[in-house]
Amino acid sequence: MKANLQSLKPHRKDKETPVPDSEFEIINRYFSSRASDSENIILGIGDDAAVISTPADKQLVVSVDTLISGVHFPSQTSAADIAWKALAVNLSDLAAMGATPAWFTLALSLPEVDHHWLAVFSDSLAEISSIYRIPLVGGDTTRGALSITIQVAGHVPVGRALLRSGAKVGDQIFVSGNIGDAALGLYVLQQQSERNEDIDYLLECLNRPQPRIDLGQALTEVASACIDISDGLFADLSHILKASGVGAQLQQDHIPLSEVAKRFLSDKENRLTGIYNRGDDYELCFCVPAEKCSQLYAIEKLSACKLTCIGKIVTGNELQVFDAQGKLVDISHDNYDHFAEKI
Ligand code: ADP
Ligand code: MG
């Protein structure tokens, strides 16, 4: 099966102009001409460095993530999906901090100059950067194994960034969206499952995560702690617990699964373990003091994103997960190695 979700449509520029070979021409053709303006960008791509103003009442929130072919995405992933995911996972970090996207840089390492690949990659990158209104202001282009490093910056009002360290005993724990779809996407990719609507949905979840930017900003008003789920719900919630010096109790049957995931998992052939902790969800996991929970209904509506209470913060330092019968679930082996095992 082909992993590519997008057919690689030819780029119109391929036919018009001769193939550029220098680094400068590549930057010019695929990146600087695509960069969009923003009032804070005094100088973008083209000089030795970008010049950017930061509004006086804001703090800068900065993060960087590298995606390496064969490690962070299967090598057959389409250029369009790679570009989307590379920026989306970084935007997800901004969302987790409650930040508004401001600008990003791109360090691209390419094994060869493949114009078709570059055209599709830069089209997709321009698409997501315009959706989330985050302009590209600079970068670096080198030859080497395929890797994409994106640095993002965002703004938060002074002192308002959402941290991992603020969870308090009694807070309710929520997640956005559904958990596990991206992990199932990777599973069906590895199984080379035949395509149908459900499989397409799962692959879309794997390749096109939707960073919860609007939700993150709204949560600065109510959440005591927040993290984005990149490594797995239990693993990432544990970071909140450690940073906040608290424990948590979760109801496993409250953890939201999509209808597709439920259908998929009810099939005897697909009895997977570790579905809740596989990562790549890029949903937000956050804590809210009980008295502020009523505000979440408005936030849920505003951000058009389902929010589900999955448990509460307790004393101690443990993460305990209970099944529907109230029995403690052993999550100590809920990790990557065990995920794909059939039981
Ligand atoms: P230098 O040698 O000074 O690092 P470069 O030739 O690497 O300059 O880069 C020239 C300009 O192009 C800089 O403004 C840089 O930020 C930008 N640039 C280089 N590669 C990329 C890229 N992949 N995406 C966006 N901008 C880039
Ligand atoms: Mg450079």
Tab-separated table of N, CA and C in Angstrom, residues 107-263:
chain	number	residue	atom	x	y	z
A	107	ALA	N	14.605	24.958	9.294
A	107	ALA	CA	15.916	24.417	8.901
A	107	ALA	C	15.667	23.088	8.202
A	108	LEU	N	16.000	23.080	6.925
A	108	LEU	CA	15.657	21.952	6.073
A	108	LEU	C	16.938	21.257	5.637
A	109	SER	N	16.990	19.949	5.867
A	109	SER	CA	18.117	19.177	5.358
A	109	SER	C	17.574	18.209	4.319
A	110	LEU	N	18.099	18.300	3.104
A	110	LEU	CA	17.567	17.522	1.978
A	110	LEU	C	18.659	16.638	1.380
A	111	PRO	N	18.316	15.374	1.085
A	111	PRO	CA	19.326	14.486	0.481
A	111	PRO	C	19.654	14.870	-0.958
A	112	GLU	N	18.687	15.519	-1.647
A	112	GLU	CA	18.903	15.935	-3.041
A	112	GLU	C	17.919	17.063	-3.347
A	113	VAL	N	18.154	17.767	-4.433
A	113	VAL	CA	17.224	18.831	-4.830
A	113	VAL	C	16.152	18.207	-5.726
A	114	ASP	N	15.007	17.915	-5.126
A	114	ASP	CA	13.885	17.308	-5.851
A	114	ASP	C	12.802	18.386	-5.950
A	115	HIS	N	12.670	18.966	-7.127
A	115	HIS	CA	11.791	20.133	-7.266
A	115	HIS	C	10.325	19.819	-7.062
A	116	HIS	N	9.957	18.645	-7.492
A	116	HIS	CA	8.573	18.232	-7.290
A	116	HIS	C	8.292	18.164	-5.791
A	117	TRP	N	9.176	17.508	-5.051
A	117	TRP	CA	9.036	17.373	-3.601
A	117	TRP	C	8.998	18.758	-2.946
A	118	LEU	N	9.941	19.633	-3.345
A	118	LEU	CA	10.011	20.975	-2.748
A	118	LEU	C	8.758	21.792	-3.034
A	119	ALA	N	8.214	21.641	-4.245
A	119	ALA	CA	7.011	22.399	-4.611
A	119	ALA	C	5.823	21.954	-3.758
A	120	VAL	N	5.669	20.640	-3.611
A	120	VAL	CA	4.545	20.113	-2.823
A	120	VAL	C	4.736	20.475	-1.347
A	121	PHE	N	5.964	20.324	-0.865
A	121	PHE	CA	6.283	20.652	0.526
A	121	PHE	C	5.978	22.120	0.807
A	122	SER	N	6.454	23.012	-0.058
A	122	SER	CA	6.281	24.449	0.230
A	122	SER	C	4.822	24.882	0.066
A	123	ASP	N	4.089	24.237	-0.843
A	123	ASP	CA	2.638	24.524	-0.968
A	123	ASP	C	1.915	24.199	0.333
A	124	SER	N	2.196	23.026	0.861
A	124	SER	CA	1.509	22.568	2.069
A	124	SER	C	1.905	23.420	3.275
A	125	LEU	N	3.198	23.761	3.339
A	125	LEU	CA	3.671	24.609	4.437
A	125	LEU	C	2.998	25.980	4.375
A	126	ALA	N	2.862	26.516	3.163
A	126	ALA	CA	2.195	27.820	3.000
A	126	ALA	C	0.729	27.715	3.419
A	127	GLU	N	0.109	26.555	3.136
A	127	GLU	CA	-1.302	26.374	3.489
A	127	GLU	C	-1.496	26.416	5.011
A	128	ILE	N	-0.730	25.600	5.725
A	128	ILE	CA	-0.929	25.561	7.188
A	128	ILE	C	-0.471	26.873	7.822
A	129	SER	N	0.574	27.503	7.258
A	129	SER	CA	1.026	28.749	7.880
A	129	SER	C	-0.008	29.856	7.665
A	130	SER	N	-0.764	29.780	6.571
A	130	SER	CA	-1.788	30.814	6.398
A	130	SER	C	-3.025	30.508	7.251
A	131	ILE	N	-3.361	29.221	7.423
A	131	ILE	CA	-4.503	28.867	8.280
A	131	ILE	C	-4.272	29.370	9.711
A	132	TYR	N	-3.052	29.155	10.212
A	132	TYR	CA	-2.768	29.526	11.602
A	132	TYR	C	-2.100	30.893	11.718
A	133	ARG	N	-2.055	31.618	10.617
A	133	ARG	CA	-1.510	32.978	10.553
A	133	ARG	C	-0.158	33.085	11.256
A	134	ILE	N	0.782	32.241	10.756
A	134	ILE	CA	2.132	32.277	11.311
A	134	ILE	C	3.118	32.353	10.140
A	135	PRO	N	3.750	33.513	9.929
A	135	PRO	CA	4.634	33.661	8.776
A	135	PRO	C	6.021	33.031	8.995
A	136	LEU	N	6.604	32.571	7.881
A	136	LEU	CA	7.972	32.044	7.871
A	136	LEU	C	8.923	33.230	7.759
A	137	VAL	N	9.876	33.345	8.692
A	137	VAL	CA	10.746	34.526	8.680
A	137	VAL	C	12.209	34.205	8.385
A	138	GLY	N	12.542	32.919	8.261
A	138	GLY	CA	13.935	32.599	7.978
A	138	GLY	C	14.188	31.127	8.133
A	139	GLY	N	15.449	30.732	7.951
A	139	GLY	CA	15.764	29.312	8.078
A	139	GLY	C	17.142	29.000	7.587
A	140	ASP	N	17.346	27.744	7.261
A	140	ASP	CA	18.631	27.293	6.766
A	140	ASP	C	18.367	26.102	5.856
A	141	THR	N	19.153	25.970	4.795
A	141	THR	CA	18.947	24.876	3.847
A	141	THR	C	20.273	24.165	3.636
A	142	THR	N	20.298	22.865	3.919
A	142	THR	CA	21.554	22.117	3.815
A	142	THR	C	21.292	20.780	3.136
A	143	ARG	N	22.367	20.147	2.696
A	143	ARG	CA	22.246	18.815	2.116
A	143	ARG	C	22.553	17.776	3.192
A	144	GLY	N	21.740	16.731	3.253
A	144	GLY	CA	21.936	15.682	4.259
A	144	GLY	C	20.702	14.807	4.299
A	145	ALA	N	20.645	13.885	5.243
A	145	ALA	CA	19.457	13.035	5.383
A	145	ALA	C	18.244	13.939	5.613
A	146	LEU	N	17.077	13.523	5.100
A	146	LEU	CA	15.887	14.375	5.185
A	146	LEU	C	15.517	14.651	6.640
A	147	SER	N	15.566	15.903	7.010
A	147	SER	CA	15.095	16.292	8.342
A	147	SER	C	14.559	17.716	8.280
A	148	ILE	N	13.568	17.960	9.104
A	148	ILE	CA	12.890	19.254	9.101
A	148	ILE	C	12.872	19.759	10.534
A	149	THR	N	13.519	20.888	10.746
A	149	THR	CA	13.490	21.502	12.077
A	149	THR	C	12.726	22.806	11.979
A	150	ILE	N	11.696	22.913	12.775
A	150	ILE	CA	10.925	24.156	12.787
A	150	ILE	C	10.957	24.744	14.192
A	151	GLN	N	11.240	26.044	14.204
A	151	GLN	CA	11.196	26.786	15.460
A	151	GLN	C	9.996	27.714	15.365
A	152	VAL	N	9.173	27.690	16.396
A	152	VAL	CA	8.014	28.581	16.395
A	152	VAL	C	8.119	29.575	17.540
A	153	ALA	N	7.513	30.725	17.336
A	153	ALA	CA	7.396	31.691	18.421
A	153	ALA	C	5.957	32.169	18.485
A	154	GLY	N	5.519	32.425	19.682
A	154	GLY	CA	4.167	32.943	19.878
A	154	GLY	C	4.180	33.987	20.974
A	155	HIS	N	3.024	34.622	21.157
A	155	HIS	CA	2.907	35.648	22.197
A	155	HIS	C	1.883	35.238	23.247
A	156	VAL	N	2.185	35.578	24.485
A	156	VAL	CA	1.167	35.504	25.544
A	156	VAL	C	1.200	36.818	26.315
A	157	PRO	N	0.056	37.249	26.834
A	157	PRO	CA	0.084	38.413	27.722
A	157	PRO	C	1.048	38.100	28.885
A	158	VAL	N	1.750	39.133	29.354
A	158	VAL	CA	2.780	38.924	30.387
A	158	VAL	C	2.237	38.098	31.550
A	159	GLY	N	2.946	37.030	31.870
A	159	GLY	CA	2.618	36.205	33.040
A	159	GLY	C	1.457	35.240	32.831
A	160	ARG	N	0.925	35.123	31.598
A	160	ARG	CA	-0.274	34.319	31.404
A	160	ARG	C	-0.039	32.970	30.712
A	161	ALA	N	1.227	32.615	30.472
A	161	ALA	CA	1.480	31.335	29.799
A	161	ALA	C	0.959	30.177	30.655
A	162	LEU	N	0.389	29.171	29.984
A	162	LEU	CA	-0.089	27.965	30.679
A	162	LEU	C	1.111	27.064	30.956
A	163	LEU	N	1.308	26.698	32.199
A	163	LEU	CA	2.473	25.880	32.548
A	163	LEU	C	2.036	24.469	32.956
A	164	ARG	N	3.029	23.582	33.106
A	164	ARG	CA	2.734	22.228	33.575
A	164	ARG	C	2.634	22.189	35.098
A	165	SER	N	3.094	23.242	35.737
A	165	SER	CA	3.352	23.167	37.173
A	165	SER	C	2.224	23.653	38.079
A	166	GLY	N	1.072	24.012	37.511
A	166	GLY	CA	0.060	24.663	38.355
A	166	GLY	C	-1.074	23.776	38.849
A	167	ALA	N	-1.045	22.469	38.570
A	167	ALA	CA	-2.179	21.602	38.954
A	167	ALA	C	-2.283	21.485	40.472
A	168	LYS	N	-3.543	21.521	40.973
A	168	LYS	CA	-3.771	21.457	42.432
A	168	LYS	C	-4.722	20.305	42.747
A	169	VAL	N	-4.584	19.738	43.933
A	169	VAL	CA	-5.477	18.663	44.380
A	169	VAL	C	-6.934	19.140	44.267
A	170	GLY	N	-7.771	18.289	43.669
A	170	GLY	CA	-9.187	18.646	43.474
A	170	GLY	C	-9.488	19.124	42.061
A	171	ASP	N	-8.458	19.537	41.305
A	171	ASP	CA	-8.695	19.954	39.905
A	171	ASP	C	-9.239	18.779	39.097
A	172	GLN	N	-10.088	19.098	38.131
A	172	GLN	CA	-10.564	18.093	37.180
A	172	GLN	C	-9.581	18.035	36.008
A	173	ILE	N	-9.425	16.833	35.460
A	173	ILE	CA	-8.490	16.662	34.329
A	173	ILE	C	-9.313	16.451	33.050
A	174	PHE	N	-8.969	17.222	32.026
A	174	PHE	CA	-9.693	17.152	30.748
A	174	PHE	C	-8.742	16.824	29.602
A	175	VAL	N	-9.309	16.257	28.538
A	175	VAL	CA	-8.581	16.190	27.267
A	175	VAL	C	-9.481	16.761	26.173
A	176	SER	N	-8.846	17.316	25.143
A	176	SER	CA	-9.589	17.773	23.964
A	176	SER	C	-9.682	16.628	22.962
A	177	GLY	N	-10.687	16.695	22.087
A	177	GLY	CA	-10.795	15.748	20.958
A	177	GLY	C	-10.852	14.298	21.387
A	178	ASN	N	-10.234	13.441	20.573
A	178	ASN	CA	-10.179	12.009	20.853
A	178	ASN	C	-8.733	11.557	21.016
A	179	ILE	N	-8.582	10.453	21.710
A	179	ILE	CA	-7.256	9.887	21.955
A	179	ILE	C	-7.097	8.615	21.117
A	180	GLY	N	-5.912	8.406	20.596
A	180	GLY	CA	-5.591	7.107	19.994
A	180	GLY	C	-5.751	6.987	18.490
A	181	ASP	N	-6.414	7.963	17.841
A	181	ASP	CA	-6.639	7.827	16.396
A	181	ASP	C	-5.324	7.838	15.605
A	182	ALA	N	-4.408	8.711	15.999
A	182	ALA	CA	-3.133	8.793	15.259
A	182	ALA	C	-2.345	7.494	15.421
A	183	ALA	N	-2.403	6.922	16.634
A	183	ALA	CA	-1.703	5.649	16.874
A	183	ALA	C	-2.297	4.550	15.998
A	184	LEU	N	-3.620	4.562	15.868
A	184	LEU	CA	-4.259	3.578	14.992
A	184	LEU	C	-3.880	3.845	13.535
A	185	GLY	N	-3.700	5.129	13.205
A	185	GLY	CA	-3.260	5.483	11.851
A	185	GLY	C	-1.905	4.854	11.535
A	186	LEU	N	-1.004	4.940	12.509
A	186	LEU	CA	0.324	4.334	12.309
A	186	LEU	C	0.208	2.813	12.201
A	187	TYR	N	-0.677	2.257	13.014
A	187	TYR	CA	-0.881	0.801	12.996
A	187	TYR	C	-1.401	0.338	11.626
A	188	VAL	N	-2.407	1.038	11.105
A	188	VAL	CA	-2.965	0.592	9.816
A	188	VAL	C	-1.956	0.807	8.679
A	189	LEU	N	-1.119	1.824	8.859
A	189	LEU	CA	-0.056	2.060	7.873
A	189	LEU	C	0.919	0.878	7.879
A	190	GLN	N	1.309	0.472	9.080
A	190	GLN	CA	2.258	-0.641	9.200
A	190	GLN	C	1.651	-1.961	8.741
A	191	GLN	N	0.326	-2.095	8.942
A	191	GLN	CA	-0.354	-3.333	8.533
A	191	GLN	C	-0.674	-3.332	7.042
A	192	GLN	N	-0.428	-2.187	6.392
A	192	GLN	CA	-0.777	-2.015	4.978
A	192	GLN	C	-2.244	-2.389	4.737
A	193	SER	N	-3.107	-1.893	5.643
A	193	SER	CA	-4.540	-2.199	5.555
A	193	SER	C	-5.124	-1.655	4.261
A	194	GLU	N	-6.124	-2.341	3.753
A	194	GLU	CA	-6.790	-1.856	2.543
A	194	GLU	C	-7.543	-0.580	2.849
A	195	ARG	N	-7.536	0.357	1.889
A	195	ARG	CA	-8.135	1.660	2.150
A	195	ARG	C	-9.657	1.586	2.203
A	196	ASN	N	-10.235	2.262	3.177
A	196	ASN	CA	-11.673	2.518	3.218
A	196	ASN	C	-11.841	3.816	4.005
A	197	GLU	N	-13.071	4.246	4.237
A	197	GLU	CA	-13.273	5.545	4.887
A	197	GLU	C	-12.643	5.619	6.272
A	198	ASP	N	-12.807	4.542	7.054
A	198	ASP	CA	-12.250	4.524	8.407
A	198	ASP	C	-10.722	4.620	8.378
A	199	ILE	N	-10.122	3.857	7.492
A	199	ILE	CA	-8.652	3.854	7.399
A	199	ILE	C	-8.164	5.234	6.958
A	200	ASP	N	-8.872	5.844	6.009
A	200	ASP	CA	-8.490	7.187	5.553
A	200	ASP	C	-8.552	8.186	6.711
A	201	TYR	N	-9.615	8.058	7.524
A	201	TYR	CA	-9.758	8.955	8.681
A	201	TYR	C	-8.567	8.795	9.639
A	202	LEU	N	-8.203	7.549	9.928
A	202	LEU	CA	-7.108	7.295	10.876
A	202	LEU	C	-5.775	7.813	10.326
A	203	LEU	N	-5.560	7.650	9.031
A	203	LEU	CA	-4.319	8.149	8.423
A	203	LEU	C	-4.283	9.669	8.437
A	204	GLU	N	-5.450	10.271	8.237
A	204	GLU	CA	-5.552	11.731	8.296
A	204	GLU	C	-5.177	12.223	9.707
A	205	CYS	N	-5.648	11.507	10.712
A	205	CYS	CA	-5.324	11.890	12.099
A	205	CYS	C	-3.820	11.778	12.351
A	206	LEU	N	-3.189	10.768	11.778
A	206	LEU	CA	-1.743	10.594	11.948
A	206	LEU	C	-0.971	11.702	11.236
A	207	ASN	N	-1.382	12.013	10.015
A	207	ASN	CA	-0.579	12.890	9.169
A	207	ASN	C	-0.951	14.366	9.263
A	208	ARG	N	-2.160	14.652	9.703
A	208	ARG	CA	-2.630	16.047	9.701
A	208	ARG	C	-3.185	16.476	11.055
A	209	PRO	N	-2.361	16.407	12.096
A	209	PRO	CA	-2.877	16.843	13.402
A	209	PRO	C	-3.338	18.299	13.354
A	210	GLN	N	-4.379	18.596	14.122
A	210	GLN	CA	-4.956	19.952	14.160
A	210	GLN	C	-4.570	20.606	15.487
A	211	PRO	N	-3.557	21.468	15.480
A	211	PRO	CA	-3.133	22.098	16.739
A	211	PRO	C	-4.269	22.904	17.354
A	212	ARG	N	-4.433	22.784	18.669
A	212	ARG	CA	-5.589	23.386	19.361
A	212	ARG	C	-5.290	24.806	19.820
A	213	ILE	N	-4.937	25.645	18.855
A	213	ILE	CA	-4.520	27.021	19.164
A	213	ILE	C	-5.626	27.821	19.861
A	214	ASP	N	-6.833	27.817	19.306
A	214	ASP	CA	-7.927	28.614	19.895
A	214	ASP	C	-8.246	28.134	21.299
A	215	LEU	N	-8.253	26.812	21.452
A	215	LEU	CA	-8.541	26.245	22.767
A	215	LEU	C	-7.471	26.671	23.777
A	216	GLY	N	-6.212	26.552	23.402
A	216	GLY	CA	-5.112	26.912	24.310
A	216	GLY	C	-5.254	28.343	24.799
A	217	GLN	N	-5.547	29.258	23.872
A	217	GLN	CA	-5.700	30.667	24.269
A	217	GLN	C	-6.858	30.835	25.251
A	218	ALA	N	-7.972	30.169	24.964
A	218	ALA	CA	-9.143	30.293	25.851
A	218	ALA	C	-8.843	29.700	27.230
A	219	LEU	N	-8.007	28.659	27.258
A	219	LEU	CA	-7.734	27.988	28.534
A	219	LEU	C	-6.887	28.838	29.486
A	220	THR	N	-6.210	29.882	28.953
A	220	THR	CA	-5.405	30.723	29.853
A	220	THR	C	-6.300	31.350	30.939
A	221	GLU	N	-7.600	31.435	30.656
A	221	GLU	CA	-8.548	32.008	31.628
A	221	GLU	C	-8.934	31.028	32.734
A	222	VAL	N	-8.812	29.732	32.470
A	222	VAL	CA	-9.386	28.769	33.430
A	222	VAL	C	-8.450	27.641	33.882
A	223	ALA	N	-7.488	27.261	33.042
A	223	ALA	CA	-6.702	26.056	33.355
A	223	ALA	C	-5.578	26.359	34.344
A	224	SER	N	-5.308	25.390	35.214
A	224	SER	CA	-4.212	25.532	36.175
A	224	SER	C	-2.926	24.934	35.627
A	225	ALA	N	-3.055	24.005	34.670
A	225	ALA	CA	-1.886	23.376	34.055
A	225	ALA	C	-2.317	22.809	32.707
A	226	CYS	N	-1.365	22.696	31.797
A	226	CYS	CA	-1.710	22.198	30.445
A	226	CYS	C	-0.474	21.605	29.781
A	227	ILE	N	-0.714	20.598	28.936
A	227	ILE	CA	0.364	19.997	28.145
A	227	ILE	C	-0.263	19.507	26.844
A	228	ASP	N	0.530	19.432	25.787
A	228	ASP	CA	-0.019	18.800	24.583
A	228	ASP	C	0.440	17.345	24.560
A	229	ILE	N	-0.423	16.494	24.009
A	229	ILE	CA	-0.159	15.047	24.079
A	229	ILE	C	0.605	14.636	22.828
A	230	SER	N	1.919	14.568	22.987
A	230	SER	CA	2.748	14.140	21.857
A	230	SER	C	3.297	12.736	22.094
A	231	ASP	N	3.615	12.422	23.347
A	231	ASP	CA	4.229	11.114	23.639
A	231	ASP	C	3.230	10.082	24.143
A	232	GLY	N	2.014	10.483	24.456
A	232	GLY	CA	1.015	9.570	24.998
A	232	GLY	C	0.349	10.210	26.194
A	233	LEU	N	-0.972	10.004	26.333
A	233	LEU	CA	-1.739	10.649	27.402
A	233	LEU	C	-1.127	10.409	28.784
A	234	PHE	N	-0.847	9.144	29.109
A	234	PHE	CA	-0.346	8.858	30.457
A	234	PHE	C	1.055	9.457	30.651
A	235	ALA	N	1.882	9.313	29.629
A	235	ALA	CA	3.256	9.836	29.714
A	235	ALA	C	3.236	11.355	29.878
A	236	ASP	N	2.389	12.027	29.102
A	236	ASP	CA	2.386	13.487	29.152
A	236	ASP	C	1.688	14.022	30.400
A	237	LEU	N	0.595	13.370	30.805
A	237	LEU	CA	-0.041	13.782	32.065
A	237	LEU	C	0.952	13.618	33.221
A	238	SER	N	1.784	12.584	33.159
A	238	SER	CA	2.785	12.376	34.215
A	238	SER	C	3.728	13.571	34.338
A	239	HIS	N	3.993	14.258	33.226
A	239	HIS	CA	4.845	15.462	33.298
A	239	HIS	C	4.157	16.553	34.115
A	240	ILE	N	2.834	16.681	33.938
A	240	ILE	CA	2.088	17.669	34.742
A	240	ILE	C	2.173	17.280	36.221
A	241	LEU	N	1.980	15.973	36.501
A	241	LEU	CA	1.965	15.518	37.894
A	241	LEU	C	3.314	15.799	38.560
A	242	LYS	N	4.380	15.499	37.829
A	242	LYS	CA	5.722	15.707	38.388
A	242	LYS	C	5.975	17.194	38.630
A	243	ALA	N	5.669	18.008	37.605
A	243	ALA	CA	5.938	19.452	37.719
A	243	ALA	C	5.084	20.093	38.809
A	244	SER	N	3.891	19.526	39.054
A	244	SER	CA	2.964	20.136	40.018
A	244	SER	C	3.053	19.484	41.399
A	245	GLY	N	3.766	18.346	41.502
A	245	GLY	CA	3.885	17.651	42.790
A	245	GLY	C	2.562	17.066	43.266
A	246	VAL	N	1.826	16.461	42.355
A	246	VAL	CA	0.516	15.877	42.688
A	246	VAL	C	0.363	14.506	42.027
A	247	GLY	N	-0.741	13.802	42.360
A	247	GLY	CA	-1.080	12.543	41.701
A	247	GLY	C	-2.377	12.708	40.919
A	248	ALA	N	-2.799	11.643	40.232
A	248	ALA	CA	-4.054	11.722	39.472
A	248	ALA	C	-4.751	10.383	39.456
A	249	GLN	N	-6.077	10.435	39.389
A	249	GLN	CA	-6.885	9.235	39.186
A	249	GLN	C	-7.701	9.427	37.915
A	250	LEU	N	-7.591	8.468	37.007
A	250	LEU	CA	-8.322	8.553	35.742
A	250	LEU	C	-9.318	7.417	35.633
A	251	GLN	N	-10.431	7.693	34.929
A	251	GLN	CA	-11.407	6.660	34.581
A	251	GLN	C	-11.123	6.244	33.145
A	252	GLN	N	-10.643	5.036	32.964
A	252	GLN	CA	-10.253	4.622	31.613
A	252	GLN	C	-11.413	4.730	30.614
A	253	ASP	N	-12.624	4.365	31.081
A	253	ASP	CA	-13.759	4.393	30.148
A	253	ASP	C	-14.249	5.807	29.851
A	254	HIS	N	-13.692	6.801	30.530
A	254	HIS	CA	-14.032	8.190	30.193
A	254	HIS	C	-13.110	8.752	29.111
A	255	ILE	N	-12.008	8.083	28.867
A	255	ILE	CA	-11.059	8.598	27.867
A	255	ILE	C	-11.723	8.498	26.493
A	256	PRO	N	-11.862	9.645	25.803
A	256	PRO	CA	-12.679	9.657	24.578
A	256	PRO	C	-12.000	8.983	23.386
A	257	LEU	N	-12.721	8.030	22.800
A	257	LEU	CA	-12.269	7.394	21.552
A	257	LEU	C	-13.246	7.800	20.454
A	258	SER	N	-12.770	7.948	19.250
A	258	SER	CA	-13.660	8.272	18.124
A	258	SER	C	-14.513	7.048	17.793
A	259	GLU	N	-15.611	7.285	17.082
A	259	GLU	CA	-16.462	6.164	16.636
A	259	GLU	C	-15.649	5.215	15.765
A	260	VAL	N	-14.767	5.795	14.955
A	260	VAL	CA	-13.933	4.967	14.076
A	260	VAL	C	-13.020	4.071	14.919
A	261	ALA	N	-12.401	4.664	15.947
A	261	ALA	CA	-11.495	3.879	16.800
A	261	ALA	C	-12.264	2.769	17.515
A	262	LYS	N	-13.479	3.092	17.996
A	262	LYS	CA	-14.284	2.069	18.695
A	262	LYS	C	-14.611	0.923	17.748
A	263	ARG	N	-15.028	1.282	16.540
A	263	ARG	CA	-15.337	0.254	15.532
A	263	ARG	C	-14.101	-0.590	15.250
